[in-house]
CSV table of C-alpha atoms in Angstrom, one decimal:
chain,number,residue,atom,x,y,z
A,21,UNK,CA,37.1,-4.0,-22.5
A,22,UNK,CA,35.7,-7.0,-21.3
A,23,UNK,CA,34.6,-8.1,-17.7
A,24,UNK,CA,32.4,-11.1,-16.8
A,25,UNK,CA,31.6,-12.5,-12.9
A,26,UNK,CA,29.2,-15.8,-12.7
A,27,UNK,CA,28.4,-16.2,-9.3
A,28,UNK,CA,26.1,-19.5,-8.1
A,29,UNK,CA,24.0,-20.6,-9.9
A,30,UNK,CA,25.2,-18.6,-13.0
A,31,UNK,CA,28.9,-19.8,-12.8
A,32,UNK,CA,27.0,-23.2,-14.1
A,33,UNK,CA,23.7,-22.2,-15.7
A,34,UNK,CA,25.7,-19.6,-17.9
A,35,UNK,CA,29.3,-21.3,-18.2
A,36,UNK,CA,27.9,-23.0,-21.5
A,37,UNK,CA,28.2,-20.5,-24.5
A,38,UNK,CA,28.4,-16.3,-24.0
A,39,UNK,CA,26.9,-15.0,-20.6
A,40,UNK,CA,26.6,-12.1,-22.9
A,41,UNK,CA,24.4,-14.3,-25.5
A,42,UNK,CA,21.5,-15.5,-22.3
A,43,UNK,CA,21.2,-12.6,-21.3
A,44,UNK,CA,20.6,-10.7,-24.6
A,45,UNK,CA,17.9,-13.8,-25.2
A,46,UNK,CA,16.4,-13.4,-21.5
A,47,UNK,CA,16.1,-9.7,-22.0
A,48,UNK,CA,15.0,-9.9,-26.1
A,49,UNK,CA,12.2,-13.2,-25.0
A,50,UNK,CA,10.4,-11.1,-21.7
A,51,UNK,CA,7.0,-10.9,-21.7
A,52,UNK,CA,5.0,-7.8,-20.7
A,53,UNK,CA,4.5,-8.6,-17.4
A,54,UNK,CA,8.5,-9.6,-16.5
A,55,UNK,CA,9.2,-6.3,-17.8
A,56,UNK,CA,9.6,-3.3,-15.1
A,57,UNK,CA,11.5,-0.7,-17.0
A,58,UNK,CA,12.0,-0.8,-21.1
A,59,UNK,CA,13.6,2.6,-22.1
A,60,UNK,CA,16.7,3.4,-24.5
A,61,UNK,CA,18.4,0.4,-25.0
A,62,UNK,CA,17.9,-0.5,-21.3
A,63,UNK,CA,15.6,-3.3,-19.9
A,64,UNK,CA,15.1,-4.3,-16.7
A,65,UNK,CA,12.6,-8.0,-16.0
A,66,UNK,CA,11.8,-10.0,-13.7
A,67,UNK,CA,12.6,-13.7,-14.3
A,68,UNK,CA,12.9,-17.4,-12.6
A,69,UNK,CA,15.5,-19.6,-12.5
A,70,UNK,CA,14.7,-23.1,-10.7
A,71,UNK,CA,11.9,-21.5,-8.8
A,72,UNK,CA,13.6,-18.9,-7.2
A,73,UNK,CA,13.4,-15.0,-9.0
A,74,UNK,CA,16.2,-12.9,-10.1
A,75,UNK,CA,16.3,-9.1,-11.9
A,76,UNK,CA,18.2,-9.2,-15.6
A,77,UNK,CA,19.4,-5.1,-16.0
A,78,UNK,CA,20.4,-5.2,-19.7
A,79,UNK,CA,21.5,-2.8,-21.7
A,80,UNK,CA,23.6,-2.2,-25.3
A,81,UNK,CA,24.5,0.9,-25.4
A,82,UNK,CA,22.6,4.7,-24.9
A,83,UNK,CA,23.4,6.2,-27.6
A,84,UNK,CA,25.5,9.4,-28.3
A,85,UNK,CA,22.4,11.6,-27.9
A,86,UNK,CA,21.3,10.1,-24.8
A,87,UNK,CA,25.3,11.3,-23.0
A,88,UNK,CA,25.6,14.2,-24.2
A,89,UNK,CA,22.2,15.2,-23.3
A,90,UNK,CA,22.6,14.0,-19.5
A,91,UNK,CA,26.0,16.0,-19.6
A,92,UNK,CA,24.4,19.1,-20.7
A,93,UNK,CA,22.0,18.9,-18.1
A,94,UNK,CA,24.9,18.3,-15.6
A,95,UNK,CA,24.8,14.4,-14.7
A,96,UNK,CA,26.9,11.9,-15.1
A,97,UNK,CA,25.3,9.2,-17.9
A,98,UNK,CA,25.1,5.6,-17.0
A,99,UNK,CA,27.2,3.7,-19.4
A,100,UNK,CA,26.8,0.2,-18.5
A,101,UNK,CA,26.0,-2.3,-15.5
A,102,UNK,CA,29.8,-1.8,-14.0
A,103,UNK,CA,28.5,0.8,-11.8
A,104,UNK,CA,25.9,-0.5,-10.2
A,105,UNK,CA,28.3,-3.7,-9.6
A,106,UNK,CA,30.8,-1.6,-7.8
A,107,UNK,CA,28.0,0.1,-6.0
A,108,UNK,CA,26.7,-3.1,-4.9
A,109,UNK,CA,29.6,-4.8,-3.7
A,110,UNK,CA,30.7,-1.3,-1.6
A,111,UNK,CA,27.8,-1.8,-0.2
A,112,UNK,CA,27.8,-4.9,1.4
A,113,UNK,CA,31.5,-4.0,1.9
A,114,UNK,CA,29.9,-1.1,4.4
A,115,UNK,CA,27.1,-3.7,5.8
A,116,UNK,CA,24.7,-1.7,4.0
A,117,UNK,CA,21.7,-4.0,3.1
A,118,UNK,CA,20.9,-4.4,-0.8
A,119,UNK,CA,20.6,-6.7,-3.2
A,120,UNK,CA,23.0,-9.3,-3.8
A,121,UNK,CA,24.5,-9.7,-7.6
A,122,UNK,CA,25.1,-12.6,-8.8
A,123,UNK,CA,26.3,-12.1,-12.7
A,124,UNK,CA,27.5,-9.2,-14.4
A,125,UNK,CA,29.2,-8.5,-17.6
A,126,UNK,CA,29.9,-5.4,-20.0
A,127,UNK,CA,31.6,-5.4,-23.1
A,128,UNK,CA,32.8,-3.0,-25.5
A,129,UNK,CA,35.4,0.0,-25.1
A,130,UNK,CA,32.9,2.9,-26.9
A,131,UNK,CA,31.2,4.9,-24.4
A,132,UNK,CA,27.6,4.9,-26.6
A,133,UNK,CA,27.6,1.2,-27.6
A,134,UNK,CA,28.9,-0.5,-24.7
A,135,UNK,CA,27.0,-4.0,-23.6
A,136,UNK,CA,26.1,-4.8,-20.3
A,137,UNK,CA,24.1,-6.8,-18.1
A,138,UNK,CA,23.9,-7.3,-13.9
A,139,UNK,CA,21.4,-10.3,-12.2
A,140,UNK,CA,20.5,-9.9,-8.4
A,141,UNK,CA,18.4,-11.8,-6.5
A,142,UNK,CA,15.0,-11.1,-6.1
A,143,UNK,CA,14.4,-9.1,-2.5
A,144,UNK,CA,10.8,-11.0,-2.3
A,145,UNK,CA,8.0,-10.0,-0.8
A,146,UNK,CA,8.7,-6.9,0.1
A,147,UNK,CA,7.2,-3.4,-0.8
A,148,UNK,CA,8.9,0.1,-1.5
A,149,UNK,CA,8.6,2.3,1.2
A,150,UNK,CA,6.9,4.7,-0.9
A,151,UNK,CA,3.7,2.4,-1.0
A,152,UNK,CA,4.3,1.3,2.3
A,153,UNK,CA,4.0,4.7,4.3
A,154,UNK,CA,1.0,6.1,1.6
A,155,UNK,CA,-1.5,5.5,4.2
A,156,UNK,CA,0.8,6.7,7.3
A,157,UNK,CA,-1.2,10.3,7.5
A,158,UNK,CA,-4.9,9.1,7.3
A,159,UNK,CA,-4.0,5.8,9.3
A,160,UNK,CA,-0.5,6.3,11.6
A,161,UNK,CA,1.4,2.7,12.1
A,162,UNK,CA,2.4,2.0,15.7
A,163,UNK,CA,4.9,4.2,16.8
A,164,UNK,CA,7.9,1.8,17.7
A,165,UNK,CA,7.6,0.5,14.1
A,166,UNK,CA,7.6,3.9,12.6
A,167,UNK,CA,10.8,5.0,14.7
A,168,UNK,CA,12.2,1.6,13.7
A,169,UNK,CA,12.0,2.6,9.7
A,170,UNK,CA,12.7,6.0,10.6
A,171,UNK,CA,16.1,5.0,12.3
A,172,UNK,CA,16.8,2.0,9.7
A,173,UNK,CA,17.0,4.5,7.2
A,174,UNK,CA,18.6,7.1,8.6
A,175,UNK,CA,21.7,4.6,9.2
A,176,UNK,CA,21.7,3.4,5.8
A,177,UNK,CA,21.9,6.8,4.8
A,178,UNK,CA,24.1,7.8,7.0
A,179,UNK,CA,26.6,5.0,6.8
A,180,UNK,CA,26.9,5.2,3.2
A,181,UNK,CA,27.7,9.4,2.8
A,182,UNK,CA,30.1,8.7,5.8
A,183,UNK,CA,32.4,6.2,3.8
A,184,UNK,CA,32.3,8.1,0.4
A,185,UNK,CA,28.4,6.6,-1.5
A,186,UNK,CA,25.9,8.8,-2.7
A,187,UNK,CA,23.0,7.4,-4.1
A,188,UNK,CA,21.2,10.6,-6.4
A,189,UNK,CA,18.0,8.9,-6.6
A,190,UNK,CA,17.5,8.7,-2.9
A,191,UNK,CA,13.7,8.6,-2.7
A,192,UNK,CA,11.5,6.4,-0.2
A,193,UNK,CA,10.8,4.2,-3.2
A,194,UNK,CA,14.4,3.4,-3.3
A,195,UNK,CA,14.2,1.1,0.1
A,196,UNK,CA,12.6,-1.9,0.3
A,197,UNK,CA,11.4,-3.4,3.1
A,198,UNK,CA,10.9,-7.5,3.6
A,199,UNK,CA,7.0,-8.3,4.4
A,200,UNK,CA,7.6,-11.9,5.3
A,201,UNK,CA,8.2,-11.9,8.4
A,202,UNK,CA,6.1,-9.3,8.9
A,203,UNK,CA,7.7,-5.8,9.7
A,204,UNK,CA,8.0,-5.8,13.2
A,205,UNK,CA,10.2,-2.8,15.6
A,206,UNK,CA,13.0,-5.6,16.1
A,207,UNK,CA,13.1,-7.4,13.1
A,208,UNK,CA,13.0,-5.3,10.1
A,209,UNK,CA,14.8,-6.1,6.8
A,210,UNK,CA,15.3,-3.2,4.7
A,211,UNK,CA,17.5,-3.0,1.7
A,212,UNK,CA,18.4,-0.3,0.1
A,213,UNK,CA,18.2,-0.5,-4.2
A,214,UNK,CA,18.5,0.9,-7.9
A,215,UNK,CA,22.2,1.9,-7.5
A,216,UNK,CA,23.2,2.4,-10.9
A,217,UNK,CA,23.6,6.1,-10.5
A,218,UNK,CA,25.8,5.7,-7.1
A,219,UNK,CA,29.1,7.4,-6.8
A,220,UNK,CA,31.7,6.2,-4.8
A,221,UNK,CA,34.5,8.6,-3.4
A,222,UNK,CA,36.9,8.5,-0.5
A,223,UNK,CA,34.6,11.4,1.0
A,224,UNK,CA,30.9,12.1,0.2
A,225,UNK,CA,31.0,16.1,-1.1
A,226,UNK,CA,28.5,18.0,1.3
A,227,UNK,CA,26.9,19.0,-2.1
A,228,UNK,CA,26.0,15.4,-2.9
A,229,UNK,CA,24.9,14.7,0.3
A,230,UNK,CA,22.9,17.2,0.7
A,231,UNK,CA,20.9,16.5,-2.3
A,232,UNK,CA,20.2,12.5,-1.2
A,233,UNK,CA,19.0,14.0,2.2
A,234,UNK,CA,16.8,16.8,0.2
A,235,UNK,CA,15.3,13.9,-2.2
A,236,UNK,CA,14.6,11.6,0.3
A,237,UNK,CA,12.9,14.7,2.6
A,238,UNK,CA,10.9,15.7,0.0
A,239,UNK,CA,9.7,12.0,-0.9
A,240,UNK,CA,9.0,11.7,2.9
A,241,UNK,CA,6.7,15.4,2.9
A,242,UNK,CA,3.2,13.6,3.0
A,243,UNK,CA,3.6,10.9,5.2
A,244,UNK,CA,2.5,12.3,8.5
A,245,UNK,CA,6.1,12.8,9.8
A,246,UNK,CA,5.8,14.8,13.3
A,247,UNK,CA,8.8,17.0,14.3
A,248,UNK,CA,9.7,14.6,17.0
A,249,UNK,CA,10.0,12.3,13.6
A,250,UNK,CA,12.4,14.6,12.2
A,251,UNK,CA,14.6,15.0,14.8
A,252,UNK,CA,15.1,11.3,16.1
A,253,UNK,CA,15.6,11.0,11.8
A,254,UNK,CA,18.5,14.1,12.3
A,255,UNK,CA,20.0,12.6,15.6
A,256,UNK,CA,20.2,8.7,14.3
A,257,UNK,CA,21.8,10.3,10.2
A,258,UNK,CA,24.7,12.8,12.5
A,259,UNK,CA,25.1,10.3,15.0
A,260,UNK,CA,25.7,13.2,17.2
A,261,UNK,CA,23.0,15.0,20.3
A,262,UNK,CA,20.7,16.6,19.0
A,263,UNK,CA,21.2,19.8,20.1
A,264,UNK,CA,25.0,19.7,19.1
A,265,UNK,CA,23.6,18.8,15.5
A,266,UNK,CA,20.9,22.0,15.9
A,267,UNK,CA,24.0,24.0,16.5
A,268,UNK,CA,26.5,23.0,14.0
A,269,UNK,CA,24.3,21.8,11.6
A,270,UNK,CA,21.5,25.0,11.0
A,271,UNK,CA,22.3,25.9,7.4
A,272,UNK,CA,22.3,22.3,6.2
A,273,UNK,CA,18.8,21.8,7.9
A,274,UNK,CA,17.8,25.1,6.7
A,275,UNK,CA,18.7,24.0,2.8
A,276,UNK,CA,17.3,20.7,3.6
A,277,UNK,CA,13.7,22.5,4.1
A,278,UNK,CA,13.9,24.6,1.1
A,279,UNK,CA,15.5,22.4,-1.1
A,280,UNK,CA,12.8,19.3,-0.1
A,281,UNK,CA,9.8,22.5,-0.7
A,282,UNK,CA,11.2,23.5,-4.0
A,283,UNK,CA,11.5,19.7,-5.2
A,284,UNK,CA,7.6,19.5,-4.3
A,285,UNK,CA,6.6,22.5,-6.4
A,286,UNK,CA,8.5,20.9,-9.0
A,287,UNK,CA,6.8,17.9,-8.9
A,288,UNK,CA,3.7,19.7,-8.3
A,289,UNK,CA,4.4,21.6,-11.9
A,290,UNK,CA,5.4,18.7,-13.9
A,291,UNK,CA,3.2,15.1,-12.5
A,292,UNK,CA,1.0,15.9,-9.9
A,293,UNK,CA,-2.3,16.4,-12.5
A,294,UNK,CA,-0.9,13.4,-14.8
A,295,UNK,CA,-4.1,11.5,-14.7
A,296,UNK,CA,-2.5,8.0,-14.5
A,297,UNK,CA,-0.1,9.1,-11.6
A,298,UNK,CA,-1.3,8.2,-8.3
A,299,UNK,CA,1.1,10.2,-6.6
């Protein structure tokens, strides 16, 4: 297989030569600090291109080892950048904010060697919402911003499960959130990121579901949350009153609370007293 999009400015920056060839030299010539992730045949930098920043995902191929141990453990490996293209463009097919692509290409018809590579455009300055809400218990933000992220989210997240996207790495740090302007109740930008593990159906399994809403409740556990919180979060993701989703919704709240509580003792078990984890 072969499958190559140039989008402006890559459809002239990259026309010249093999898209596949600049971006195996982007990714092979990063420095330290462009690099964000470097694991298993799979980088992901930061880099500039006439003064404005883009993401290079690369990747050639993870290895025979590297599938069949995610299928043993029950997930679906990550072959190449097609994914997180699909996932992207369903998004902003759904209005769902993320990033935007710009070039993508994979090559290769084995599942373990197969060459791929996606550019977006750098979502800048903005912070994760996992750093953004650290400080929410010791120092609460004003409460119409808080309900504003609270409700932001919960439509992302309830717009995509609703038209067939689950996300399975739906944590806080997952959603970015645009600091210039600064965050303000009426006028947040919030984008939604790292979909290269998204699935895409005609109809979101309850099972999946479920476990994006458990992920994202547990990453949300120590952020000073009130009830109140919860249930404008519950209302604004069923789209329903509240006390209709109280009624017809009480096992998958009940899950959601033991499923977030056993993720923590997980985490608890296997990071928590990592000494160079802050959280």
């Amino acid at each position: 297989m072969r499958a190559v999009v140039l989008r402006p400015p890559f459809d002239g920056k990259w026309s010249a030569g093999d898209p596949f060839d600049h971006a195996a030299r982007l990714a092979a010539g990063a420095n330290a600090d462009q690099i964000r992730r470097d694991v298993e045949g799979r980088r992901t930098l930061r880099f500039e291109l006439d003064d404005c920043g883009y993401y290079l995902k690369w990747q050639k191929g993870i290895g025979w080892g590297r599938i069949v141990g995610e299928v043993l453990r029950g997930r679906r490996p990550v072959l190449g950048a097609g994914d997180e293209w699909r996932a992207i463009e369903a998004c902003h097919a759904l209005g769902v904010p993320t990033m935007n692509a710009l070039a993508y290409g994979e090559r290769g018809s084995g599942w373990a060697h197969r060459e791929s590579f996606l550019v977006t455009e750098a979502i800048e300055p903005a912070i994760d919402l996992d750093s953004y809400t650290r400080e929410w218990e010791q120092n609460p933000p004003a409460p119409a911003l808080k309900h504003a992220l609270i409700r932001a989210v919960a439509d992302i997240a309830s717009t995509m499960h609703r038209n067939g996207l689950n996300h399975r790495d739906f944590y806080l740090c997952h959603f970015l959130l645009c600091t210039s302007p600064e965050p303000k109740p009426n006028q947040l930008k919030l984008a939604i990121i790292d979909l290269h593990r998204v699935q895409i159906r005609k109809a979101t399994p309850p099972r999946w579901r479920d476990k994006d809403l458990a992920a994202l409740y547990f990453s949300a556990l120590k952020i000073g949350l009130t009830t109140r919180d919860r249930l404008r979060f519950i209302r604004t993701y069923f789209r329903q009153p509240l006390r209709i989703v109280l009624r017809d919704e009480a096992s998958t709240l009940a899950y959601l609370e033991r499923e977030s509580i056993r993720l923590a003792e997980r985490f608890e078990r296997k990071f928590a007293h990592r000494p160079d984890l802050q959280r």
